[in-house]
Amino acid sequence: MLPGGKELGGAPANFAYMATRLGDSGIVASRVGTDELGQQTQLNLERLGLSPSHVQFDEARSTGTVLVRVNDRGQPAFTTIFGKSDWEESMRQPIAWEPG
């Protein structure tokens, strides 16, 4: 979360969004929970013109979050909020993808 509230982000999503804005086809490959935040993520991707087709939904884990603090010089510090969304190697699954 940013100081101003929740925002969809992360380097991969930000990159995919900018690639799409520049006329290419950005793809977000991620995994979110089936919780409210995961549903908001899907809606936000669609609103930004990004397909959620490569987003996996996990019924057992909540959507991960990162707390962003910005210091007085405007530099961000990131803290991952761990919990049910902790990474497990067993979650790694290949994603079918064909460049377009």
JSON list of C-alpha atoms in Angstrom, two decimals:
[
{"chain": "A", "resi": 1, "resn": "MET", "atom": "CA", "xyz": [0.00, 0.00, 0.00]},
{"chain": "A", "resi": 2, "resn": "LEU", "atom": "CA", "xyz": [1.13, 3.49, -0.79]},
{"chain": "A", "resi": 3, "resn": "PRO", "atom": "CA", "xyz": [0.72, 6.33, 1.69]},
{"chain": "A", "resi": 4, "resn": "GLY", "atom": "CA", "xyz": [-2.34, 7.45, -0.29]},
{"chain": "A", "resi": 5, "resn": "GLY", "atom": "CA", "xyz": [-4.00, 4.02, -0.22]},
{"chain": "A", "resi": 6, "resn": "LYS", "atom": "CA", "xyz": [-4.06, 0.75, -2.13]},
{"chain": "A", "resi": 7, "resn": "GLU", "atom": "CA", "xyz": [-2.74, 0.76, -5.69]},
{"chain": "A", "resi": 8, "resn": "LEU", "atom": "CA", "xyz": [-2.02, -2.05, -8.11]},
{"chain": "A", "resi": 9, "resn": "GLY", "atom": "CA", "xyz": [1.70, -2.14, -8.68]},
{"chain": "A", "resi": 10, "resn": "GLY", "atom": "CA", "xyz": [4.93, -4.04, -8.67]},
{"chain": "A", "resi": 11, "resn": "ALA", "atom": "CA", "xyz": [7.68, -3.85, -11.25]},
{"chain": "A", "resi": 12, "resn": "PRO", "atom": "CA", "xyz": [6.24, -6.52, -13.60]},
{"chain": "A", "resi": 13, "resn": "ALA", "atom": "CA", "xyz": [2.74, -5.00, -13.61]},
{"chain": "A", "resi": 14, "resn": "ASN", "atom": "CA", "xyz": [4.14, -1.49, -14.01]},
{"chain": "A", "resi": 15, "resn": "PHE", "atom": "CA", "xyz": [6.33, -2.62, -16.92]},
{"chain": "A", "resi": 16, "resn": "ALA", "atom": "CA", "xyz": [3.45, -4.44, -18.64]},
{"chain": "A", "resi": 17, "resn": "TYR", "atom": "CA", "xyz": [1.24, -1.37, -18.26]},
{"chain": "A", "resi": 18, "resn": "MET", "atom": "CA", "xyz": [3.85, 0.98, -19.73]},
{"chain": "A", "resi": 19, "resn": "ALA", "atom": "CA", "xyz": [4.57, -1.43, -22.62]},
{"chain": "A", "resi": 20, "resn": "THR", "atom": "CA", "xyz": [0.85, -1.44, -23.40]},
{"chain": "A", "resi": 21, "resn": "ARG", "atom": "CA", "xyz": [0.66, 2.35, -23.20]},
{"chain": "A", "resi": 22, "resn": "LEU", "atom": "CA", "xyz": [3.55, 2.54, -25.67]},
{"chain": "A", "resi": 23, "resn": "GLY", "atom": "CA", "xyz": [1.66, 0.38, -28.17]},
{"chain": "A", "resi": 24, "resn": "ASP", "atom": "CA", "xyz": [3.06, -3.07, -27.44]},
{"chain": "A", "resi": 25, "resn": "SER", "atom": "CA", "xyz": [1.31, -5.94, -25.67]},
{"chain": "A", "resi": 26, "resn": "GLY", "atom": "CA", "xyz": [2.16, -6.13, -21.98]},
{"chain": "A", "resi": 27, "resn": "ILE", "atom": "CA", "xyz": [1.34, -9.32, -20.08]},
{"chain": "A", "resi": 28, "resn": "VAL", "atom": "CA", "xyz": [1.08, -9.74, -16.32]},
{"chain": "A", "resi": 29, "resn": "ALA", "atom": "CA", "xyz": [1.87, -13.26, -15.09]},
{"chain": "A", "resi": 30, "resn": "SER", "atom": "CA", "xyz": [1.06, -13.47, -11.40]},
{"chain": "A", "resi": 31, "resn": "ARG", "atom": "CA", "xyz": [-0.81, -15.33, -8.69]},
{"chain": "A", "resi": 32, "resn": "VAL", "atom": "CA", "xyz": [-3.40, -13.77, -6.39]},
{"chain": "A", "resi": 33, "resn": "GLY", "atom": "CA", "xyz": [-5.89, -15.01, -3.85]},
{"chain": "A", "resi": 34, "resn": "THR", "atom": "CA", "xyz": [-9.61, -15.32, -4.46]},
{"chain": "A", "resi": 35, "resn": "ASP", "atom": "CA", "xyz": [-10.09, -12.69, -1.76]},
{"chain": "A", "resi": 36, "resn": "GLU", "atom": "CA", "xyz": [-11.43, -9.17, -2.34]},
{"chain": "A", "resi": 37, "resn": "LEU", "atom": "CA", "xyz": [-7.94, -7.83, -3.11]},
{"chain": "A", "resi": 38, "resn": "GLY", "atom": "CA", "xyz": [-7.43, -10.53, -5.75]},
{"chain": "A", "resi": 39, "resn": "GLN", "atom": "CA", "xyz": [-10.76, -9.66, -7.35]},
{"chain": "A", "resi": 40, "resn": "GLN", "atom": "CA", "xyz": [-9.81, -5.97, -7.31]},
{"chain": "A", "resi": 41, "resn": "THR", "atom": "CA", "xyz": [-6.52, -6.88, -8.97]},
{"chain": "A", "resi": 42, "resn": "GLN", "atom": "CA", "xyz": [-8.34, -8.59, -11.84]},
{"chain": "A", "resi": 43, "resn": "LEU", "atom": "CA", "xyz": [-10.69, -5.62, -12.30]},
{"chain": "A", "resi": 44, "resn": "ASN", "atom": "CA", "xyz": [-7.82, -3.11, -12.16]},
{"chain": "A", "resi": 45, "resn": "LEU", "atom": "CA", "xyz": [-5.83, -5.04, -14.78]},
{"chain": "A", "resi": 46, "resn": "GLU", "atom": "CA", "xyz": [-8.82, -4.99, -17.11]},
{"chain": "A", "resi": 47, "resn": "ARG", "atom": "CA", "xyz": [-9.42, -1.27, -16.43]},
{"chain": "A", "resi": 48, "resn": "LEU", "atom": "CA", "xyz": [-5.79, -0.59, -17.38]},
{"chain": "A", "resi": 49, "resn": "GLY", "atom": "CA", "xyz": [-6.14, -2.54, -20.64]},
{"chain": "A", "resi": 50, "resn": "LEU", "atom": "CA", "xyz": [-4.16, -5.55, -19.38]},
{"chain": "A", "resi": 51, "resn": "SER", "atom": "CA", "xyz": [-5.50, -9.07, -19.75]},
{"chain": "A", "resi": 52, "resn": "PRO", "atom": "CA", "xyz": [-5.78, -11.09, -16.52]},
{"chain": "A", "resi": 53, "resn": "SER", "atom": "CA", "xyz": [-5.56, -14.31, -18.57]},
{"chain": "A", "resi": 54, "resn": "HIS", "atom": "CA", "xyz": [-2.11, -15.15, -17.14]},
{"chain": "A", "resi": 55, "resn": "VAL", "atom": "CA", "xyz": [-3.10, -14.50, -13.54]},
{"chain": "A", "resi": 56, "resn": "GLN", "atom": "CA", "xyz": [-3.60, -17.60, -11.40]},
{"chain": "A", "resi": 57, "resn": "PHE", "atom": "CA", "xyz": [-6.13, -17.57, -8.56]},
{"chain": "A", "resi": 58, "resn": "ASP", "atom": "CA", "xyz": [-5.26, -19.39, -5.33]},
{"chain": "A", "resi": 59, "resn": "GLU", "atom": "CA", "xyz": [-8.16, -20.42, -3.12]},
{"chain": "A", "resi": 60, "resn": "ALA", "atom": "CA", "xyz": [-5.88, -21.31, -0.19]},
{"chain": "A", "resi": 61, "resn": "ARG", "atom": "CA", "xyz": [-3.79, -18.14, 0.05]},
{"chain": "A", "resi": 62, "resn": "SER", "atom": "CA", "xyz": [-4.60, -14.45, 0.26]},
{"chain": "A", "resi": 63, "resn": "THR", "atom": "CA", "xyz": [-3.29, -11.87, -2.16]},
{"chain": "A", "resi": 64, "resn": "GLY", "atom": "CA", "xyz": [0.13, -10.56, -1.17]},
{"chain": "A", "resi": 65, "resn": "THR", "atom": "CA", "xyz": [0.68, -6.93, -0.32]},
{"chain": "A", "resi": 66, "resn": "VAL", "atom": "CA", "xyz": [3.61, -4.57, 0.05]},
{"chain": "A", "resi": 67, "resn": "LEU", "atom": "CA", "xyz": [3.68, -1.55, 2.34]},
{"chain": "A", "resi": 68, "resn": "VAL", "atom": "CA", "xyz": [5.41, 1.43, 0.72]},
{"chain": "A", "resi": 69, "resn": "ARG", "atom": "CA", "xyz": [6.80, 4.20, 2.88]},
{"chain": "A", "resi": 70, "resn": "VAL", "atom": "CA", "xyz": [8.13, 7.34, 1.23]},
{"chain": "A", "resi": 71, "resn": "ASN", "atom": "CA", "xyz": [10.74, 9.34, 3.14]},
{"chain": "A", "resi": 72, "resn": "ASP", "atom": "CA", "xyz": [11.07, 13.13, 3.16]},
{"chain": "A", "resi": 73, "resn": "ARG", "atom": "CA", "xyz": [13.36, 12.96, 0.09]},
{"chain": "A", "resi": 74, "resn": "GLY", "atom": "CA", "xyz": [10.71, 11.08, -1.88]},
{"chain": "A", "resi": 75, "resn": "GLN", "atom": "CA", "xyz": [12.52, 7.73, -1.78]},
{"chain": "A", "resi": 76, "resn": "PRO", "atom": "CA", "xyz": [10.31, 4.67, -1.26]},
{"chain": "A", "resi": 77, "resn": "ALA", "atom": "CA", "xyz": [11.02, 1.81, 1.14]},
{"chain": "A", "resi": 78, "resn": "PHE", "atom": "CA", "xyz": [9.16, -1.46, 0.57]},
{"chain": "A", "resi": 79, "resn": "THR", "atom": "CA", "xyz": [8.03, -3.96, 3.22]},
{"chain": "A", "resi": 80, "resn": "THR", "atom": "CA", "xyz": [6.44, -7.21, 2.07]},
{"chain": "A", "resi": 81, "resn": "ILE", "atom": "CA", "xyz": [3.51, -8.22, 4.24]},
{"chain": "A", "resi": 82, "resn": "PHE", "atom": "CA", "xyz": [3.96, -11.95, 4.79]},
{"chain": "A", "resi": 83, "resn": "GLY", "atom": "CA", "xyz": [1.26, -14.32, 5.91]},
{"chain": "A", "resi": 84, "resn": "LYS", "atom": "CA", "xyz": [-0.86, -16.75, 3.98]},
{"chain": "A", "resi": 85, "resn": "SER", "atom": "CA", "xyz": [0.60, -15.47, 0.73]},
{"chain": "A", "resi": 86, "resn": "ASP", "atom": "CA", "xyz": [4.14, -16.67, 1.54]},
{"chain": "A", "resi": 87, "resn": "TRP", "atom": "CA", "xyz": [5.95, -18.15, -1.43]},
{"chain": "A", "resi": 88, "resn": "GLU", "atom": "CA", "xyz": [6.17, -21.92, -1.66]},
{"chain": "A", "resi": 89, "resn": "GLU", "atom": "CA", "xyz": [8.17, -23.67, -4.34]},
{"chain": "A", "resi": 90, "resn": "SER", "atom": "CA", "xyz": [5.20, -26.00, -4.93]},
{"chain": "A", "resi": 91, "resn": "MET", "atom": "CA", "xyz": [3.27, -22.97, -6.25]},
{"chain": "A", "resi": 92, "resn": "ARG", "atom": "CA", "xyz": [5.57, -22.73, -9.26]},
{"chain": "A", "resi": 93, "resn": "GLN", "atom": "CA", "xyz": [3.65, -23.85, -12.32]},
{"chain": "A", "resi": 94, "resn": "PRO", "atom": "CA", "xyz": [4.46, -23.33, -15.97]},
{"chain": "A", "resi": 95, "resn": "ILE", "atom": "CA", "xyz": [2.31, -20.77, -17.74]},
{"chain": "A", "resi": 96, "resn": "ALA", "atom": "CA", "xyz": [1.34, -21.46, -21.33]},
{"chain": "A", "resi": 97, "resn": "TRP", "atom": "CA", "xyz": [2.42, -18.44, -23.34]},
{"chain": "A", "resi": 98, "resn": "GLU", "atom": "CA", "xyz": [2.93, -17.81, -27.00]},
{"chain": "A", "resi": 99, "resn": "PRO", "atom": "CA", "xyz": [4.47, -14.52, -28.06]},
{"chain": "A", "resi": 100, "resn": "GLY", "atom": "CA", "xyz": [2.10, -12.55, -30.26]}
]
